[in-house]
Coordinates of C-alpha atoms in Angstrom, one line a residue:
Chain A
M286 CA 0.1 0.0 0.0
I287 CA 3.0 2.3 -0.4
G288 CA 1.5 4.0 -3.5
V289 CA -1.6 5.1 -1.3
K290 CA -0.6 8.4 0.0
F291 CA 0.2 9.9 -3.2
K292 CA -3.5 9.4 -4.4
T293 CA -6.6 11.3 -3.7
E294 CA -8.6 10.5 -0.5
H295 CA -11.0 8.2 -2.5
A296 CA -8.2 6.1 -3.6
P297 CA -7.9 3.9 -0.5
A298 CA -11.5 3.0 -0.6
L299 CA -11.2 1.8 -4.2
L300 CA -7.9 0.1 -3.7
N301 CA -9.7 -1.7 -0.7
R302 CA -12.5 -2.8 -3.1
L303 CA -10.1 -4.0 -5.7
N304 CA -8.2 -6.0 -3.2
K305 CA -11.3 -7.6 -2.1
I306 CA -12.3 -8.6 -5.6
R307 CA -8.8 -9.8 -6.0
Y308 CA -8.9 -12.0 -3.0
A309 CA -12.5 -13.3 -4.0
V310 CA -11.1 -14.4 -7.3
L311 CA -7.6 -15.3 -6.6
G312 CA -7.8 -15.9 -2.8
R313 CA -5.5 -15.1 -0.1
E314 CA -3.7 -18.3 -0.3
A315 CA -3.2 -20.6 -3.2
D316 CA -6.1 -22.5 -1.9
K317 CA -9.0 -19.9 -1.5
G318 CA -10.7 -17.9 -4.2
L319 CA -13.2 -18.6 -6.9
L320 CA -10.7 -19.2 -9.8
F321 CA -8.6 -21.5 -7.6
K322 CA -11.7 -23.5 -6.5
L323 CA -12.7 -24.0 -10.1
F324 CA -9.2 -25.2 -11.0
I325 CA -9.1 -27.3 -8.0
Y326 CA -12.3 -29.0 -8.9
L327 CA -11.3 -29.3 -12.5
I328 CA -8.2 -31.3 -11.3
L329 CA -10.1 -33.3 -8.8
L330 CA -12.7 -34.4 -11.2
D331 CA -10.4 -35.2 -13.8
T332 CA -8.3 -37.5 -11.7
A333 CA -11.2 -38.9 -9.7
Y334 CA -12.4 -40.1 -13.2
I335 CA -8.9 -41.4 -14.0
Y336 CA -8.8 -43.4 -11.0
L337 CA -12.5 -44.7 -11.0
K338 CA -12.8 -45.4 -14.7
P339 CA -10.9 -48.7 -14.6
I340 CA -12.9 -49.7 -11.6
L341 CA -16.2 -48.9 -13.3
H342 CA -14.9 -50.5 -16.5
M343 CA -14.3 -53.7 -14.4
L344 CA -17.6 -53.7 -12.8
T345 CA -19.7 -53.1 -15.8
T346 CA -17.6 -55.5 -18.1
M347 CA -17.7 -58.5 -15.7
V348 CA -21.5 -58.6 -15.7
K349 CA -22.0 -58.5 -19.5
N350 CA -22.9 -61.5 -21.4
A351 CA -21.5 -62.4 -24.7
D352 CA -24.1 -60.3 -26.6
D353 CA -23.5 -57.3 -24.8
L354 CA -19.6 -57.8 -25.0
L355 CA -20.0 -57.9 -28.7
D356 CA -22.5 -55.2 -29.1
P357 CA -20.6 -51.9 -29.7
S358 CA -23.6 -49.8 -28.6
V359 CA -23.5 -51.2 -25.1
K360 CA -20.8 -49.2 -23.5
W361 CA -21.3 -48.7 -19.9
F362 CA -24.7 -50.4 -19.1
P363 CA -25.2 -54.1 -19.9
R364 CA -28.8 -54.8 -21.1
V365 CA -28.9 -57.8 -18.5
I366 CA -26.9 -58.4 -15.6
Y367 CA -25.1 -61.7 -16.2
L368 CA -23.3 -63.6 -13.5
G369 CA -21.9 -66.3 -15.3
N370 CA -18.4 -64.7 -15.6
L371 CA -18.2 -64.2 -11.9
Q372 CA -19.3 -67.9 -11.5
E373 CA -16.5 -69.0 -13.8
A374 CA -13.9 -66.8 -12.2
W375 CA -14.9 -68.2 -8.9
A376 CA -14.4 -71.8 -10.1
W377 CA -11.2 -71.0 -11.8
L378 CA -9.6 -69.3 -8.7
K379 CA -10.9 -72.1 -6.4
Y380 CA -12.2 -69.1 -4.6
P381 CA -13.0 -70.3 -1.2
K382 CA -9.7 -72.1 -0.7
A383 CA -7.6 -69.4 -2.3
F384 CA -9.4 -66.7 -0.3
G385 CA -8.7 -68.7 2.9
I386 CA -4.9 -68.9 1.9
S387 CA -4.9 -65.3 1.0
L388 CA -6.5 -64.3 4.2
T389 CA -4.3 -66.5 6.4
L390 CA -1.2 -65.1 4.9
S391 CA -2.0 -61.5 4.9
L392 CA -3.5 -61.6 8.4
S393 CA -0.5 -63.3 9.8
V394 CA 2.0 -61.1 8.0
A395 CA 0.0 -58.0 9.2
L396 CA -0.3 -58.9 12.6
L397 CA 3.3 -59.9 13.0
Q398 CA 4.6 -56.8 11.2
T399 CA 2.3 -54.5 13.3
F400 CA 3.8 -55.8 16.4
S401 CA 7.5 -56.5 15.4
C402 CA 7.9 -53.4 13.5
A403 CA 6.6 -51.5 16.6
V404 CA 9.1 -53.1 18.8
T405 CA 12.0 -52.2 16.4
G406 CA 10.6 -48.7 15.8
F407 CA 10.4 -48.1 19.6
A408 CA 13.9 -49.2 20.0
F409 CA 15.1 -46.9 17.3
A410 CA 13.2 -44.0 18.6
R411 CA 13.4 -44.0 22.4
L412 CA 16.0 -46.5 23.6
K413 CA 19.8 -46.4 23.9
V414 CA 20.8 -49.0 21.3
P415 CA 24.6 -50.0 20.9
F416 CA 25.6 -49.0 17.4
K417 CA 22.4 -47.3 16.6
G418 CA 23.7 -45.1 13.8
L419 CA 25.1 -48.1 12.1
L420 CA 22.1 -50.2 12.7
F421 CA 19.7 -47.5 11.3
S422 CA 21.9 -47.3 8.0
F423 CA 21.3 -51.1 7.8
L424 CA 17.5 -50.4 8.2
L425 CA 17.8 -48.1 5.3
L426 CA 19.6 -50.7 3.4
T427 CA 16.8 -53.2 3.8
F428 CA 14.5 -50.5 2.5
I429 CA 16.4 -49.9 -0.8
V430 CA 17.5 -53.5 -1.6
P431 CA 15.2 -55.0 -4.1
V432 CA 13.5 -58.2 -2.8
Q433 CA 14.9 -59.9 -5.9
V434 CA 18.5 -59.4 -4.6
T435 CA 18.0 -61.7 -1.8
I436 CA 15.4 -64.0 -3.1
L437 CA 17.6 -66.9 -4.3
P438 CA 19.3 -67.5 -1.1
N439 CA 16.1 -67.2 0.9
L440 CA 14.7 -69.8 -1.8
I441 CA 17.6 -72.0 -0.9
Y442 CA 16.8 -71.6 2.9
A443 CA 13.1 -72.6 2.3
R444 CA 14.2 -75.7 0.2
E445 CA 16.7 -76.8 2.7
L446 CA 14.1 -76.5 5.5
G447 CA 11.4 -78.2 3.4
L448 CA 9.1 -75.1 3.5
L449 CA 8.5 -74.6 -0.1
N450 CA 5.0 -74.4 -1.0
T451 CA 4.0 -73.4 2.3
I452 CA 3.3 -69.8 3.6
Y453 CA 6.0 -69.9 6.2
P454 CA 8.8 -68.5 4.1
I455 CA 6.6 -65.3 3.7
I456 CA 5.5 -65.1 7.3
V457 CA 8.8 -65.8 9.1
P458 CA 10.6 -62.5 8.1
A459 CA 7.5 -60.5 9.2
F460 CA 8.0 -62.0 12.7
F461 CA 11.4 -60.3 12.8
G462 CA 10.2 -56.9 11.6
L463 CA 11.3 -57.5 8.2
G464 CA 9.2 -58.8 5.3
L465 CA 7.5 -56.9 2.6
K466 CA 8.3 -53.3 3.2
G467 CA 9.1 -54.0 6.8
A468 CA 11.8 -51.2 6.9
L469 CA 9.1 -48.7 6.0
F470 CA 6.9 -49.8 8.7
V471 CA 9.8 -49.4 11.2
I472 CA 10.4 -46.0 10.1
I473 CA 6.7 -45.0 10.4
Y474 CA 6.8 -46.3 14.1
R475 CA 10.2 -44.7 14.6
Q476 CA 8.7 -41.5 13.5
F477 CA 5.6 -41.7 15.5
F478 CA 7.3 -42.7 18.8
S479 CA 9.9 -40.1 18.5
T480 CA 7.2 -37.3 18.5
Q481 CA 5.9 -38.5 21.8
P482 CA 6.7 -36.3 24.9
K483 CA 9.6 -37.6 26.9
E484 CA 7.7 -36.7 30.2
L485 CA 5.5 -39.6 29.6
E486 CA 8.2 -42.0 29.8
E487 CA 9.9 -40.4 32.7
A488 CA 6.5 -40.4 34.7
A489 CA 6.2 -44.0 34.0
R490 CA 9.7 -44.7 35.0
I491 CA 9.3 -42.9 38.3
D492 CA 6.1 -45.1 39.0
G493 CA 8.4 -48.1 38.7
A494 CA 7.5 -49.2 35.3
G495 CA 10.2 -51.3 33.3
V496 CA 10.9 -50.7 29.6
F497 CA 8.5 -53.5 28.8
K498 CA 5.6 -52.1 30.6
I499 CA 6.2 -48.6 29.2
F500 CA 6.2 -50.1 25.8
I501 CA 3.2 -52.3 26.3
K502 CA 1.0 -49.9 28.6
V503 CA 2.0 -46.5 27.6
M504 CA 3.4 -46.5 24.1
L505 CA 1.4 -49.0 22.2
P506 CA -2.1 -47.6 23.2
L507 CA -0.8 -44.2 22.2
A508 CA 0.3 -45.5 18.8
K509 CA -3.1 -46.4 17.6
P510 CA -3.0 -44.2 14.5
A511 CA 0.3 -45.8 13.5
I512 CA -0.7 -49.3 14.3
L513 CA -3.8 -48.8 12.0
V514 CA -1.7 -47.4 9.2
V515 CA 0.9 -50.2 9.3
F516 CA -1.6 -53.0 9.8
L517 CA -3.7 -51.8 6.8
F518 CA -0.7 -51.3 4.5
S519 CA 0.8 -54.5 5.5
F520 CA -2.4 -56.5 5.0
I521 CA -3.2 -55.0 1.6
W522 CA 0.4 -55.1 0.3
T523 CA 0.8 -58.9 1.2
W524 CA -2.7 -59.5 -0.1
N525 CA -1.8 -58.1 -3.5
D526 CA 1.8 -59.2 -3.7
F527 CA 2.2 -61.9 -6.1
Y528 CA 5.9 -62.1 -6.5
L529 CA 6.7 -63.8 -3.2
P530 CA 4.0 -66.3 -3.6
S531 CA 5.1 -67.1 -7.2
M532 CA 8.6 -67.8 -5.9
Y533 CA 8.0 -69.7 -2.9
M534 CA 4.6 -71.4 -3.8
T535 CA 4.8 -72.9 -7.2
D536 CA 2.5 -75.7 -6.3
I537 CA -0.9 -75.1 -8.0
E538 CA -3.0 -76.4 -5.1
T539 CA -1.9 -73.9 -2.7
Q540 CA -2.0 -70.5 -4.4
P541 CA -3.2 -67.2 -3.0
L542 CA -5.6 -65.2 -5.0
S543 CA -2.9 -62.8 -6.3
K544 CA -1.2 -65.7 -7.9
G545 CA -4.4 -67.1 -9.1
I546 CA -5.2 -64.0 -11.0
S547 CA -1.8 -64.3 -13.0
R548 CA -2.4 -68.0 -13.6
I549 CA -5.7 -67.3 -15.1
A550 CA -4.3 -64.5 -17.3
T551 CA -1.6 -66.9 -18.5
A552 CA -4.2 -69.5 -19.3
L553 CA -6.5 -67.3 -21.0
R554 CA -3.6 -66.0 -23.2
Q555 CA -2.7 -69.5 -24.1
Q556 CA -6.3 -70.4 -24.9
A557 CA -6.4 -67.3 -27.1
E558 CA -3.3 -68.3 -29.0
Q559 CA -4.7 -71.8 -29.6
Y560 CA -8.2 -71.2 -30.4
G561 CA -8.4 -67.5 -31.1
P562 CA -9.6 -64.8 -28.6
S563 CA -12.9 -65.3 -26.9
V564 CA -15.3 -62.5 -26.3
T565 CA -15.6 -63.6 -22.7
D566 CA -12.0 -63.4 -21.9
E567 CA -11.9 -59.8 -20.8
A568 CA -15.1 -60.2 -18.7
I569 CA -13.7 -63.3 -16.9
R570 CA -10.4 -61.4 -16.2
M571 CA -12.3 -58.4 -14.8
A572 CA -14.4 -60.8 -12.8
T573 CA -11.3 -62.5 -11.2
T574 CA -9.9 -59.0 -10.5
F575 CA -13.0 -58.1 -8.8
L576 CA -13.0 -61.2 -6.8
M577 CA -9.5 -60.5 -5.5
I578 CA -10.0 -56.8 -4.6
V579 CA -13.3 -57.0 -3.0
P580 CA -12.0 -58.1 0.4
P581 CA -9.4 -55.3 0.8
M582 CA -12.1 -52.8 -0.6
I583 CA -14.4 -53.9 2.3
L584 CA -11.7 -53.6 4.8
Y585 CA -10.7 -50.2 3.3
S586 CA -14.3 -48.9 3.4
F587 CA -14.6 -49.6 7.1
T588 CA -11.3 -48.1 8.0
Q589 CA -10.9 -45.5 5.5
R590 CA -11.8 -42.6 7.9
W591 CA -9.4 -43.6 10.7
F592 CA -6.8 -44.5 8.1
V593 CA -6.6 -41.0 6.6
E594 CA -6.5 -39.5 9.9
G595 CA -4.0 -41.9 11.1
V596 CA -1.7 -41.1 8.2
E597 CA -2.1 -37.4 9.0
R598 CA -1.3 -37.9 12.6
T599 CA 1.6 -40.3 12.1
G600 CA 3.1 -38.0 9.5
L601 CA 4.4 -41.0 7.8
V602 CA 7.5 -39.1 7.9
E603 CA 11.2 -39.5 7.9
Chain B
M175 CA 29.4 -45.0 44.6
K176 CA 27.3 -42.6 42.8
S177 CA 29.2 -42.9 39.6
R178 CA 29.3 -46.5 39.7
F179 CA 25.4 -46.6 40.2
R180 CA 25.1 -44.4 37.0
L181 CA 27.3 -46.5 35.1
K182 CA 25.1 -49.5 36.0
T183 CA 21.9 -47.7 34.9
S184 CA 23.4 -46.7 31.5
L185 CA 24.5 -50.3 30.9
V186 CA 20.9 -51.4 31.9
E187 CA 19.7 -49.0 29.3
Y188 CA 21.8 -50.3 26.6
L189 CA 20.7 -53.9 27.6
E190 CA 17.2 -52.9 27.2
G191 CA 17.8 -51.3 24.0
A192 CA 19.7 -54.4 22.8
V193 CA 17.0 -56.6 23.8
F194 CA 14.3 -54.6 21.9
I195 CA 16.5 -54.4 18.7
A196 CA 17.5 -57.9 18.8
P197 CA 14.7 -59.7 16.9
W198 CA 15.0 -57.3 14.1
F199 CA 18.8 -57.6 14.2
I200 CA 18.6 -61.4 14.0
G201 CA 16.1 -61.1 11.2
F202 CA 18.4 -58.7 9.4
L203 CA 21.4 -61.0 9.6
V204 CA 19.5 -64.0 8.6
F205 CA 17.2 -62.6 5.8
M206 CA 19.2 -59.6 4.6
A207 CA 22.9 -59.4 5.3
F208 CA 23.6 -63.3 4.8
P209 CA 21.4 -63.5 1.5
L210 CA 23.0 -60.3 0.2
G211 CA 26.4 -61.8 0.8
Y212 CA 25.5 -65.1 -0.6
S213 CA 24.0 -63.7 -3.7
L214 CA 27.2 -61.6 -4.4
F215 CA 29.2 -64.9 -3.9
M216 CA 26.9 -66.8 -6.3
S217 CA 27.3 -64.1 -8.9
F218 CA 31.0 -65.1 -9.2
Q219 CA 30.1 -68.9 -9.3
K220 CA 28.7 -71.5 -11.5
V221 CA 25.8 -72.7 -9.5
T222 CA 24.3 -76.2 -10.1
I223 CA 21.4 -77.1 -8.0
T224 CA 20.2 -80.6 -7.8
A225 CA 17.6 -82.3 -5.7
T226 CA 19.9 -83.0 -2.8
K227 CA 22.6 -80.3 -2.9
T228 CA 23.9 -77.1 -4.2
T229 CA 27.3 -77.1 -5.8
T230 CA 29.2 -74.0 -6.7
Q231 CA 32.3 -73.5 -8.8
F232 CA 34.3 -70.2 -9.0
I233 CA 34.1 -68.8 -12.5
G234 CA 35.1 -65.0 -11.6
L235 CA 33.7 -62.4 -13.6
T236 CA 32.4 -64.6 -16.4
H237 CA 28.7 -63.7 -15.6
Y238 CA 29.4 -60.1 -15.4
R239 CA 31.4 -60.1 -18.6
R240 CA 28.6 -61.8 -20.4
I241 CA 25.8 -59.7 -19.3
L242 CA 27.8 -56.4 -19.7
F243 CA 29.8 -57.1 -23.0
E244 CA 28.9 -60.4 -24.8
D245 CA 25.1 -60.9 -24.5
G246 CA 23.8 -57.5 -23.6
S247 CA 20.3 -58.0 -24.7
I248 CA 18.8 -58.1 -21.3
L249 CA 20.6 -55.2 -19.9
Y250 CA 20.6 -52.8 -23.1
N251 CA 17.4 -53.7 -24.7
Q252 CA 15.1 -53.9 -21.8
L253 CA 16.9 -52.2 -18.8
L254 CA 17.9 -49.0 -20.7
P255 CA 14.6 -48.2 -22.1
F256 CA 13.0 -48.9 -18.6
L257 CA 15.6 -46.5 -16.9
R258 CA 14.9 -43.6 -19.6
Q259 CA 11.1 -44.3 -18.9
A260 CA 11.7 -44.1 -15.1
L261 CA 13.5 -40.6 -15.6
F262 CA 10.3 -39.3 -16.9
M263 CA 8.0 -41.0 -14.5
I264 CA 9.7 -40.0 -11.3
P265 CA 9.1 -36.2 -11.6
I266 CA 5.5 -36.7 -13.0
I267 CA 4.5 -39.0 -10.1
V268 CA 6.2 -36.7 -7.4
V269 CA 4.7 -33.5 -8.9
F270 CA 1.4 -35.0 -9.3
A271 CA 1.3 -36.3 -5.7
L272 CA 2.4 -33.0 -4.4
M273 CA -0.3 -31.2 -6.4
I274 CA -3.0 -33.6 -5.1
A275 CA -1.9 -33.6 -1.6
I276 CA -2.1 -29.8 -1.4
I277 CA -5.4 -29.8 -2.9
L278 CA -6.9 -32.6 -0.8
N279 CA -5.5 -30.6 2.3
Q280 CA -8.0 -27.7 1.6
N281 CA -11.4 -27.6 2.9
F282 CA -13.9 -28.0 0.2
S283 CA -17.2 -29.7 -0.1
G284 CA -17.0 -33.3 -1.2
R285 CA -13.5 -33.6 0.5
T286 CA -14.4 -36.9 2.1
F287 CA -15.4 -38.3 -1.3
F288 CA -12.4 -37.2 -3.1
R289 CA -10.1 -38.5 -0.3
A290 CA -11.6 -41.9 -0.5
V291 CA -11.2 -41.9 -4.3
F292 CA -7.5 -40.7 -4.1
F293 CA -6.5 -43.4 -1.8
L294 CA -7.9 -46.2 -4.0
P295 CA -4.6 -46.5 -5.7
V296 CA -3.0 -47.4 -2.4
I297 CA -5.3 -50.4 -2.2
L298 CA -5.4 -51.5 -5.8
A299 CA -2.2 -50.2 -7.5
T300 CA -0.1 -53.1 -6.6
G301 CA 0.7 -56.3 -8.5
E302 CA -1.6 -58.0 -10.8
V303 CA -4.5 -55.6 -10.6
V304 CA -2.6 -53.0 -12.4
S305 CA -1.5 -55.3 -15.1
E306 CA -5.1 -56.5 -15.5
F307 CA -6.2 -52.9 -16.0
L308 CA -3.4 -52.4 -18.3
T309 CA -4.5 -55.4 -20.7
A310 CA -8.0 -54.0 -20.5
G311 CA -6.7 -50.9 -22.2
E312 CA -7.3 -48.6 -19.2
G313 CA -4.0 -47.0 -19.1
D314 CA -4.0 -44.6 -22.0
L315 CA -5.5 -41.1 -22.1
G316 CA -8.2 -40.6 -24.8
F317 CA -6.8 -37.5 -26.4
M318 CA -3.5 -39.1 -27.1
S319 CA -4.8 -41.1 -30.2
K320 CA -7.3 -38.4 -31.1
Y321 CA -4.8 -35.7 -31.7
N322 CA -2.0 -38.2 -32.8
V323 CA 0.4 -36.8 -30.1
S324 CA 2.7 -39.9 -30.3
G325 CA 3.2 -39.1 -34.0
L326 CA 4.2 -35.6 -33.2
I327 CA 6.8 -36.8 -30.6
K328 CA 8.2 -39.5 -33.0
A329 CA 8.7 -36.9 -35.6
N330 CA 10.6 -34.5 -33.4
L331 CA 12.6 -36.7 -31.1
S332 CA 15.2 -39.3 -31.8
A333 CA 14.0 -42.9 -31.4
T334 CA 15.9 -43.4 -28.2
W335 CA 13.8 -40.9 -26.4
S336 CA 10.5 -40.9 -28.2
G337 CA 10.1 -44.6 -27.4
P338 CA 10.0 -44.1 -23.7
L339 CA 8.2 -41.0 -23.7
T340 CA 5.4 -42.2 -25.9
S341 CA 5.1 -45.3 -23.9
I342 CA 4.8 -43.1 -20.8
L343 CA 2.0 -41.2 -22.5
D344 CA 0.3 -44.4 -23.4
S345 CA 0.4 -45.4 -19.8
F346 CA 0.0 -42.0 -18.2
V347 CA -3.1 -43.0 -16.2
L348 CA -1.2 -45.9 -14.7
I349 CA 1.6 -43.5 -13.7
L350 CA -1.0 -41.6 -11.8
W351 CA -2.0 -44.8 -10.2
Y352 CA 1.5 -45.3 -8.9
S353 CA 1.3 -42.0 -6.7
G354 CA -1.0 -43.4 -3.9
V355 CA 1.6 -43.7 -1.3
Q356 CA 3.3 -40.5 -2.4
I357 CA 0.1 -38.5 -1.9
L358 CA -0.2 -40.0 1.7
I359 CA 3.5 -39.0 2.5
F360 CA 2.7 -35.5 1.2
L361 CA -0.5 -35.1 3.1
G362 CA 1.2 -36.3 6.2
G363 CA 4.0 -33.8 5.6
R364 CA 1.6 -30.9 4.9
Q365 CA 0.3 -31.5 8.5
T366 CA 3.6 -30.5 9.9
I367 CA 3.3 -27.0 8.6
S368 CA 1.7 -24.9 11.2
N369 CA -1.3 -22.7 10.2
S370 CA 0.3 -19.7 12.2
A371 CA 3.1 -19.7 9.4
Y372 CA 0.4 -19.1 6.9
E373 CA -1.4 -16.5 8.9
A374 CA 1.8 -14.6 9.4
A375 CA 2.5 -14.5 5.9
R376 CA -0.9 -13.3 5.0
I377 CA -0.6 -10.5 7.5
D378 CA 2.7 -9.5 5.9
G379 CA 0.8 -9.3 2.6
A380 CA 2.0 -12.4 0.9
G381 CA -0.2 -13.6 -1.9
P382 CA -1.0 -17.2 -2.7
W383 CA 1.8 -17.6 -5.1
E384 CA 4.5 -16.4 -2.6
T385 CA 3.0 -18.6 0.1
F386 CA 3.4 -21.6 -1.9
W387 CA 6.9 -20.9 -2.9
K388 CA 8.2 -19.4 0.5
I389 CA 6.4 -21.6 3.0
T390 CA 4.7 -24.7 1.6
L391 CA 7.5 -25.8 -0.9
P392 CA 10.5 -25.3 1.6
A393 CA 8.6 -27.0 4.3
M394 CA 7.9 -29.9 2.0
T395 CA 11.4 -30.4 0.8
P396 CA 12.1 -33.3 3.0
F397 CA 9.0 -35.0 1.9
I398 CA 9.8 -34.5 -1.7
F399 CA 13.2 -36.1 -1.0
L400 CA 11.5 -39.1 0.7
N401 CA 9.1 -39.3 -2.1
V402 CA 11.5 -39.4 -4.8
I403 CA 13.5 -42.1 -3.0
Y404 CA 10.3 -44.1 -2.4
T405 CA 9.3 -43.7 -6.0
I406 CA 12.7 -44.8 -7.2
V407 CA 12.7 -47.9 -5.0
D408 CA 9.0 -48.7 -5.8
L409 CA 9.6 -48.4 -9.5
F410 CA 12.7 -50.3 -9.6
T411 CA 11.3 -53.2 -7.5
F412 CA 7.9 -53.3 -9.1
P413 CA 7.5 -56.9 -10.2
T414 CA 6.3 -56.0 -13.6
N415 CA 9.5 -54.4 -14.4
P416 CA 11.6 -56.2 -17.2
I417 CA 14.5 -57.3 -15.3
L418 CA 12.8 -58.7 -12.3
G419 CA 10.8 -61.1 -14.0
R420 CA 13.9 -63.0 -15.1
V421 CA 14.7 -65.3 -12.0
R422 CA 15.2 -68.5 -13.4
E423 CA 15.9 -71.4 -11.0
S424 CA 18.4 -72.9 -13.3
E425 CA 20.6 -69.9 -13.6
Y426 CA 21.2 -68.8 -10.1
G427 CA 24.7 -67.6 -10.7
E428 CA 23.9 -65.4 -13.8
F429 CA 20.7 -64.1 -12.3
S430 CA 22.7 -63.1 -9.2
A431 CA 25.1 -61.2 -11.4
L432 CA 22.3 -59.4 -13.4
I433 CA 20.5 -58.5 -10.1
W434 CA 23.7 -57.1 -8.7
I435 CA 24.4 -55.0 -11.8
Y436 CA 20.8 -53.9 -11.5
F437 CA 21.1 -53.1 -7.8
L438 CA 24.4 -51.0 -8.5
I439 CA 22.4 -49.0 -11.1
I440 CA 19.7 -48.2 -8.6
G441 CA 22.3 -47.3 -6.1
F442 CA 23.9 -45.0 -8.7
F443 CA 20.5 -43.4 -9.3
L444 CA 19.9 -42.9 -5.5
A445 CA 23.4 -41.5 -5.1
I446 CA 23.1 -38.9 -7.9
F447 CA 19.8 -37.9 -6.4
F448 CA 21.3 -37.7 -2.9
L449 CA 24.0 -35.3 -4.3
I450 CA 21.4 -33.1 -6.2
F451 CA 19.4 -32.9 -3.1
A452 CA 22.3 -32.0 -0.9
K453 CA 23.3 -29.2 -3.2
A454 CA 19.8 -27.9 -3.4
T455 CA 19.1 -27.8 0.2
K456 CA 22.6 -26.1 0.8
S457 CA 22.0 -23.4 -1.8
Q458 CA 18.4 -22.9 -0.3
R459 CA 19.9 -22.5 3.1
G460 CA 22.5 -20.2 1.8
A461 CA 19.7 -18.0 0.3
A462 CA 17.7 -17.9 3.4

């Protein structure tokens, strides 16, 4: 407002009004104001469309029958809801059994990682650990080393111990706070625990609590947001992962859903090569995808609110 | 007397720490350190695996020589295009995630709905689901074919670069699918900036543009750093990437060599990025 004093006395009022208009259109921050609102909604709607379109495509394709699939005028809405594709996918996947395996695997890994990574994160955040700096750099190393670098020796372990074609080779590392993205979870916990006030711990110590008691009774109850985030991530990533099952569980009888999908995709491809593509191929693939993602979607829909809050509160930070 | 007691408590504290870290450290030794070493060892060996035992025979750098100089098809025909592609994808993912996170942080109507939608990729964009969507043709942008954008790119760029670039544009939607966790990281990061910083800036007369560049972006720098690292690691370990599908039980030695070359390239990528980042923060601090 430096220029104001050189102007006539009406100028400040005018300038004020101009500013008001400016703020209304542009906003005081990048986030307020009409123009930005419009822009924001434009981006949001576009991106939401991008994210939702494959899912909608999946949902409509899987309930189309052969006629609707062939008819180009039927784009989004099938004339009849046809459940045959789903039934076929259900049978191909051996759904109840595969679901059971997926659930056992994901649930065990998620529970173990939720706890073991908390223990490790707590140690990194709040305890005096010998060679802490060095150990932490090891932790970062486990974060950046691709699974594939260590898979062969781990496969040899599993073979030597006779654990191939079981879920144990995937579960056991989770017990130690490793496993799929374990390092990330340790970092999340570490971040969370290190933001807790020191007084809490001191008060508990004065009351005579040992370190185990502090961890179980004081720290873990506080860590609910972090626990939720880790559990959900761990569950879903394990559920979706097909690399480890495809390495450890080559036996066709005991495959989790994620592996089943790729098996069906390959089978359909081979069939198409031999007999020519069938119209229902895509519908069946979409149906298998649907069957696989429904359980995590249900889990997510129940936990979504806490999950987002949890992410914001834990900061998911390093 | 007193000093002895204090020595004892600190020793106890170290012991407690050691107890808590022990499970992870054991796991690290068994599932990470030893396998790392062993796979490095195997990369110099001819490995034969029979039903009963594994025999190895030292052959030096033979595997490396073959992959790098003699039979370079895996490395040069599949890895290099992938690396070029990654070079484009990383900034797209990070910038997009930052933008979405800042937008999602605002108060606007329909926020809950949009948040739920934007976290969907976290749930879905892993593993097989993505490749299913990709085969279903859900990865491309409609306007690409409409306006023949790929044709334009091919006409104006050399084949080495136009190839990866068009393949990125063809799968642009999927690139956005990879940004779920990154959006979460940025959202978390945005929470660490206090509102009073924005209020103070507003009182000082800073406009939206200035607040973004002077407050939001500097405060987000560590998260940008974290996100780039996460994206690099994620892209490079994604099971659909060309190198990683090549584990063959029969060629343990050669695969180990391949994966170590690959790992060193990732390390190189990360190291370059660390250097750039260190320089950037230094100059920023110097300016401030």
